C-alpha atoms as a PDB file:
ATOM      1  CA  MET A   1      -0.098   0.244   0.154  1.00  0.00           C
ATOM      2  CA  ARG A   2       1.376   3.524  -0.762  1.00  0.00           C
ATOM      3  CA  PHE A   3       0.657   6.419   0.781  1.00  0.00           C
ATOM      4  CA  ASP A   4       1.055   9.925  -0.544  1.00  0.00           C
ATOM      5  CA  LEU A   5       2.368  12.397   2.347  1.00  0.00           C
ATOM      6  CA  THR A   6       3.252  15.509   0.215  1.00  0.00           C
ATOM      7  CA  PRO A   7       0.191  17.147   1.737  1.00  0.00           C
ATOM      8  CA  TYR A   8       1.062  16.594   5.374  1.00  0.00           C
ATOM      9  CA  ARG A   9       4.990  17.363   4.436  1.00  0.00           C
ATOM     10  CA  ARG A  10       4.334  20.728   3.137  1.00  0.00           C
ATOM     11  CA  SER A  11       1.928  21.703   6.186  1.00  0.00           C
ATOM     12  CA  THR A  12       4.675  20.698   8.701  1.00  0.00           C
ATOM     13  CA  ILE A  13       8.012  21.523   9.540  1.00  0.00           C
ATOM     14  CA  GLY A  14      10.475  19.465  11.336  1.00  0.00           C
ATOM     15  CA  PHE A  15       9.018  16.226  10.726  1.00  0.00           C
ATOM     16  CA  ASP A  16      11.110  15.080   7.969  1.00  0.00           C
ATOM     17  CA  ARG A  17      12.459  12.441   9.499  1.00  0.00           C
ATOM     18  CA  LEU A  18       9.322  11.037  10.551  1.00  0.00           C
ATOM     19  CA  PHE A  19       7.853  10.703   7.005  1.00  0.00           C
ATOM     20  CA  ASP A  20      11.083   9.111   5.705  1.00  0.00           C
ATOM     21  CA  MET A  21      10.763   6.497   8.131  1.00  0.00           C
ATOM     22  CA  ILE A  22       6.811   6.181   7.057  1.00  0.00           C
ATOM     23  CA  GLU A  23       7.720   5.707   3.666  1.00  0.00           C
ATOM     24  CA  ALA A  24      10.936   3.684   3.710  1.00  0.00           C
ATOM     25  CA  ASN A  25       8.730   1.192   6.196  1.00  0.00           C
ATOM     26  CA  ALA A  26       6.061   0.929   3.475  1.00  0.00           C
ATOM     27  CA  ARG A  27       8.511   0.522   0.601  1.00  0.00           C
ATOM     28  CA  GLY A  28      10.173  -2.419   2.592  1.00  0.00           C
ATOM     29  CA  ALA A  29       7.171  -4.229   4.337  1.00  0.00           C
ATOM     30  CA  SER A  30       7.797  -7.360   2.106  1.00  0.00           C
ATOM     31  CA  GLU A  31      10.980  -7.772   3.729  1.00  0.00           C
ATOM     32  CA  ASN A  32      10.897 -10.478   6.296  1.00  0.00           C
ATOM     33  CA  TYR A  33      14.297 -12.001   6.093  1.00  0.00           C
ATOM     34  CA  PRO A  34      15.602 -12.834   8.454  1.00  0.00           C
ATOM     35  CA  PRO A  35      12.748 -13.062  11.261  1.00  0.00           C
ATOM     36  CA  PHE A  36      13.612 -10.994  14.707  1.00  0.00           C
ATOM     37  CA  ASN A  37      12.249 -10.703  17.565  1.00  0.00           C
ATOM     38  CA  LEU A  38      12.299  -7.015  19.702  1.00  0.00           C
ATOM     39  CA  GLU A  39      12.460  -7.140  23.292  1.00  0.00           C
ATOM     40  CA  ARG A  40      12.088  -4.916  26.659  1.00  0.00           C
ATOM     41  CA  ILE A  41      14.197  -6.004  28.866  1.00  0.00           C
ATOM     42  CA  ALA A  42      13.956  -2.917  31.522  1.00  0.00           C
ATOM     43  CA  ASP A  43      12.838   0.919  30.995  1.00  0.00           C
ATOM     44  CA  ASP A  44      16.093   1.763  29.554  1.00  0.00           C
ATOM     45  CA  ARG A  45      16.908  -1.782  28.003  1.00  0.00           C
ATOM     46  CA  TYR A  46      15.942  -3.534  24.925  1.00  0.00           C
ATOM     47  CA  ARG A  47      16.940  -6.719  22.844  1.00  0.00           C
ATOM     48  CA  ILE A  48      16.939  -7.540  19.219  1.00  0.00           C
ATOM     49  CA  THR A  49      17.200 -11.473  18.427  1.00  0.00           C
ATOM     50  CA  LEU A  50      17.642 -12.236  14.348  1.00  0.00           C
ATOM     51  CA  ALA A  51      17.386 -16.023  13.346  1.00  0.00           C
ATOM     52  CA  VAL A  52      20.670 -16.091  11.110  1.00  0.00           C
ATOM     53  CA  ALA A  53      21.134 -20.010  11.209  1.00  0.00           C
ATOM     54  CA  GLY A  54      24.187 -21.102   8.852  1.00  0.00           C
ATOM     55  CA  PHE A  55      25.927 -17.647   9.347  1.00  0.00           C
ATOM     56  CA  SER A  56      28.934 -17.826  11.426  1.00  0.00           C
ATOM     57  CA  ARG A  57      30.419 -15.015  13.401  1.00  0.00           C
ATOM     58  CA  ASP A  58      32.802 -13.865  10.193  1.00  0.00           C
ATOM     59  CA  GLU A  59      29.925 -13.325   7.850  1.00  0.00           C
ATOM     60  CA  VAL A  60      27.816 -11.243  10.017  1.00  0.00           C
ATOM     61  CA  GLU A  61      28.589  -7.623  10.371  1.00  0.00           C
ATOM     62  CA  ILE A  62      26.627  -4.871  12.505  1.00  0.00           C
ATOM     63  CA  THR A  63      27.110  -1.086  12.034  1.00  0.00           C
ATOM     64  CA  ALA A  64      25.904   1.690  14.472  1.00  0.00           C
ATOM     65  CA  GLN A  65      25.368   5.213  13.273  1.00  0.00           C
ATOM     66  CA  GLN A  66      23.592   7.877  14.460  1.00  0.00           C
ATOM     67  CA  ASN A  67      19.936   6.802  15.295  1.00  0.00           C
ATOM     68  CA  LEU A  68      20.565   3.749  12.872  1.00  0.00           C
ATOM     69  CA  LEU A  69      21.512   0.068  13.200  1.00  0.00           C
ATOM     70  CA  LEU A  70      22.350  -2.033  10.089  1.00  0.00           C
ATOM     71  CA  VAL A  71      22.905  -5.598  10.637  1.00  0.00           C
ATOM     72  CA  ALA A  72      24.509  -7.167   7.574  1.00  0.00           C
ATOM     73  CA  GLY A  73      24.898 -10.776   6.653  1.00  0.00           C
ATOM     74  CA  ARG A  74      27.291 -11.777   3.976  1.00  0.00           C
ATOM     75  CA  LYS A  75      26.999 -15.192   2.546  1.00  0.00           C
ATOM     76  CA  ASP A  76      29.860 -16.461   0.113  1.00  0.00           C
ATOM     77  CA  ASP A  77      28.475 -18.533  -2.731  1.00  0.00           C
ATOM     78  CA  LYS A  78      31.118 -21.344  -3.211  1.00  0.00           C
ATOM     79  CA  ALA A  79      30.831 -23.299  -6.173  1.00  0.00           C
ATOM     80  CA  GLU A  80      32.136 -26.419  -4.462  1.00  0.00           C
ATOM     81  CA  GLY A  81      30.236 -27.816  -1.632  1.00  0.00           C
ATOM     82  CA  PRO A  82      27.469 -30.523  -0.616  1.00  0.00           C
ATOM     83  CA  SER A  83      25.243 -31.403  -3.544  1.00  0.00           C
ATOM     84  CA  PHE A  84      21.669 -30.866  -1.917  1.00  0.00           C
ATOM     85  CA  LEU A  85      18.339 -32.387  -2.712  1.00  0.00           C
ATOM     86  CA  HIS A  86      16.330 -29.936  -0.645  1.00  0.00           C
ATOM     87  CA  VAL A  87      17.572 -26.574   0.880  1.00  0.00           C
ATOM     88  CA  GLY A  88      14.938 -25.369   3.333  1.00  0.00           C
ATOM     89  CA  ILE A  89      17.538 -22.928   5.476  1.00  0.00           C
ATOM     90  CA  ALA A  90      18.045 -19.622   3.808  1.00  0.00           C
ATOM     91  CA  ASN A  91      21.713 -18.927   3.080  1.00  0.00           C
ATOM     92  CA  ARG A  92      21.111 -15.757   1.396  1.00  0.00           C
ATOM     93  CA  SER A  93      22.683 -12.660   2.116  1.00  0.00           C
ATOM     94  CA  PHE A  94      20.441 -10.006   3.858  1.00  0.00           C
ATOM     95  CA  GLU A  95      20.650  -6.791   5.317  1.00  0.00           C
ATOM     96  CA  ARG A  96      18.322  -5.212   8.174  1.00  0.00           C
ATOM     97  CA  ARG A  97      18.119  -1.677   9.024  1.00  0.00           C
ATOM     98  CA  PHE A  98      16.572  -0.548  12.689  1.00  0.00           C
ATOM     99  CA  GLU A  99      15.712   3.144  13.716  1.00  0.00           C
ATOM    100  CA  LEU A 100      17.089   3.790  16.831  1.00  0.00           C
ATOM    101  CA  ALA A 101      16.013   6.475  19.089  1.00  0.00           C
ATOM    102  CA  ASP A 102      17.762   9.548  20.661  1.00  0.00           C
ATOM    103  CA  PHE A 103      20.457   7.995  23.040  1.00  0.00           C
ATOM    104  CA  VAL A 104      20.191   4.355  22.158  1.00  0.00           C
ATOM    105  CA  PHE A 105      23.306   2.348  21.985  1.00  0.00           C
ATOM    106  CA  VAL A 106      24.651  -0.889  21.319  1.00  0.00           C
ATOM    107  CA  GLU A 107      25.758  -2.484  24.391  1.00  0.00           C
ATOM    108  CA  ASP A 108      26.665  -6.204  23.118  1.00  0.00           C
ATOM    109  CA  ALA A 109      26.467  -8.568  20.575  1.00  0.00           C
ATOM    110  CA  ARG A 110      26.693 -12.302  20.435  1.00  0.00           C
ATOM    111  CA  LEU A 111      26.025 -15.225  18.099  1.00  0.00           C
ATOM    112  CA  ASN A 112      24.780 -18.467  19.525  1.00  0.00           C
ATOM    113  CA  ASP A 113      23.050 -21.361  18.087  1.00  0.00           C
ATOM    114  CA  GLY A 114      21.887 -19.562  15.409  1.00  0.00           C
ATOM    115  CA  LEU A 115      20.541 -16.848  17.139  1.00  0.00           C
ATOM    116  CA  LEU A 116      22.090 -13.047  16.871  1.00  0.00           C
ATOM    117  CA  VAL A 117      21.268 -11.102  20.194  1.00  0.00           C
ATOM    118  CA  ILE A 118      21.927  -7.438  20.158  1.00  0.00           C
ATOM    119  CA  ASP A 119      21.641  -5.635  23.374  1.00  0.00           C
ATOM    120  CA  LEU A 120      20.794  -1.858  23.192  1.00  0.00           C
ATOM    121  CA  VAL A 121      20.922   0.683  26.155  1.00  0.00           C
ATOM    122  CA  ARG A 122      19.152   3.981  26.314  1.00  0.00           C
ATOM    123  CA  GLU A 123      21.680   6.334  28.182  1.00  0.00           C
ATOM    124  CA  VAL A 124      19.899   9.834  28.481  1.00  0.00           C
ATOM    125  CA  PRO A 125      23.058  12.246  29.194  1.00  0.00           C
ATOM    126  CA  GLU A 126      22.684  14.359  32.619  1.00  0.00           C
ATOM    127  CA  ALA A 127      22.309  17.455  30.985  1.00  0.00           C
ATOM    128  CA  MET A 128      19.153  16.279  29.130  1.00  0.00           C
ATOM    129  CA  LYS A 129      17.301  14.497  31.924  1.00  0.00           C
ATOM    130  CA  PRO A 130      14.647  15.823  34.007  1.00  0.00           C
ATOM    131  CA  LYS A 131      15.619  17.900  37.105  1.00  0.00           C
ATOM    132  CA  LYS A 132      13.376  18.576  40.151  1.00  0.00           C
ATOM    133  CA  ILE A 133      13.564  22.151  41.566  1.00  0.00           C
ATOM    134  CA  ALA A 134      13.135  22.499  45.032  1.00  0.00           C
ATOM    135  CA  VAL A 135      10.205  24.940  46.055  1.00  0.00           C
ATOM    136  CA  ARG A 136      11.270  26.922  49.080  1.00  0.00           C
ATOM    137  CA  THR A 137       9.279  28.664  51.723  1.00  0.00           C
ATOM    138  CA  GLY A 138      10.677  31.883  53.209  1.00  0.00           C
ATOM    139  CA  ALA A 139       9.610  35.349  53.857  1.00  0.00           C
ATOM    140  CA  PRO A 140       7.375  37.228  51.573  1.00  0.00           C
ATOM    141  CA  LEU A 141       8.950  39.172  48.897  1.00  0.00           C
ATOM    142  CA  ALA A 142       8.926  43.123  49.922  1.00  0.00           C
ATOM    143  CA  ALA A 143       7.298  45.636  47.780  1.00  0.00           C
ATOM    144  CA  VAL A 144       9.438  47.539  45.965  1.00  0.00           C
ATOM    145  CA  GLU A 145       9.289  50.958  45.772  1.00  0.00           C
ATOM    146  CA  ASN A 146      10.182  53.387  42.902  1.00  0.00           C
ATOM    147  CA  GLU A 147      11.772  56.612  43.901  1.00  0.00           C
ATOM    148  CA  PRO A 148      11.221  59.422  41.627  1.00  0.00           C
ATOM    149  CA  THR A 149      13.933  60.141  39.163  1.00  0.00           C
ATOM    150  CA  ALA A 150      15.480  63.775  39.207  1.00  0.00           C
ATOM    151  CA  GLY A 151      13.214  64.473  35.748  1.00  0.00           C
ATOM    152  CA  GLU A 152      10.055  63.205  37.151  1.00  0.00           C
ATOM    153  CA  ALA A 153      10.773  65.163  40.626  1.00  0.00           C
ATOM    154  CA  LYS A 154      11.034  68.397  38.901  1.00  0.00           C
ATOM    155  CA  ALA A 155       7.903  67.655  36.560  1.00  0.00           C
ATOM    156  CA  ALA A 156       5.653  67.616  39.709  1.00  0.00           C
END
């Protein structure tokens, strides 16, 4: 299904990245290899698990850029090898992109038993975290009386 977001792009400012993500997801909706799970481990921790059966550690590459996580698997096309009668385990190369929120970083990546597990953590800098402001009590503020200036005194 194709959505035309042009009218919304014309009437909004600063939402280009959101519209780009929507359009990219609409184009890549048929992409479903390799299958993956997304988990929330804690309030600031996430996990992506990809099923990459048949791939070795050397054939998988993970690249983290600003707000983008790219997971790619490259299979070498070997002319020699076993002569399969049926191939049910997918061995094709892949590339998966995940849009990351601000301040989300890759903490760890492991490949075990055909599952690639990528742990993510959200680390908001102290300067960006909300701060509690203490409300003090005390004497009421004194009223400030304005004294007339020299020019106002002569006019009166």
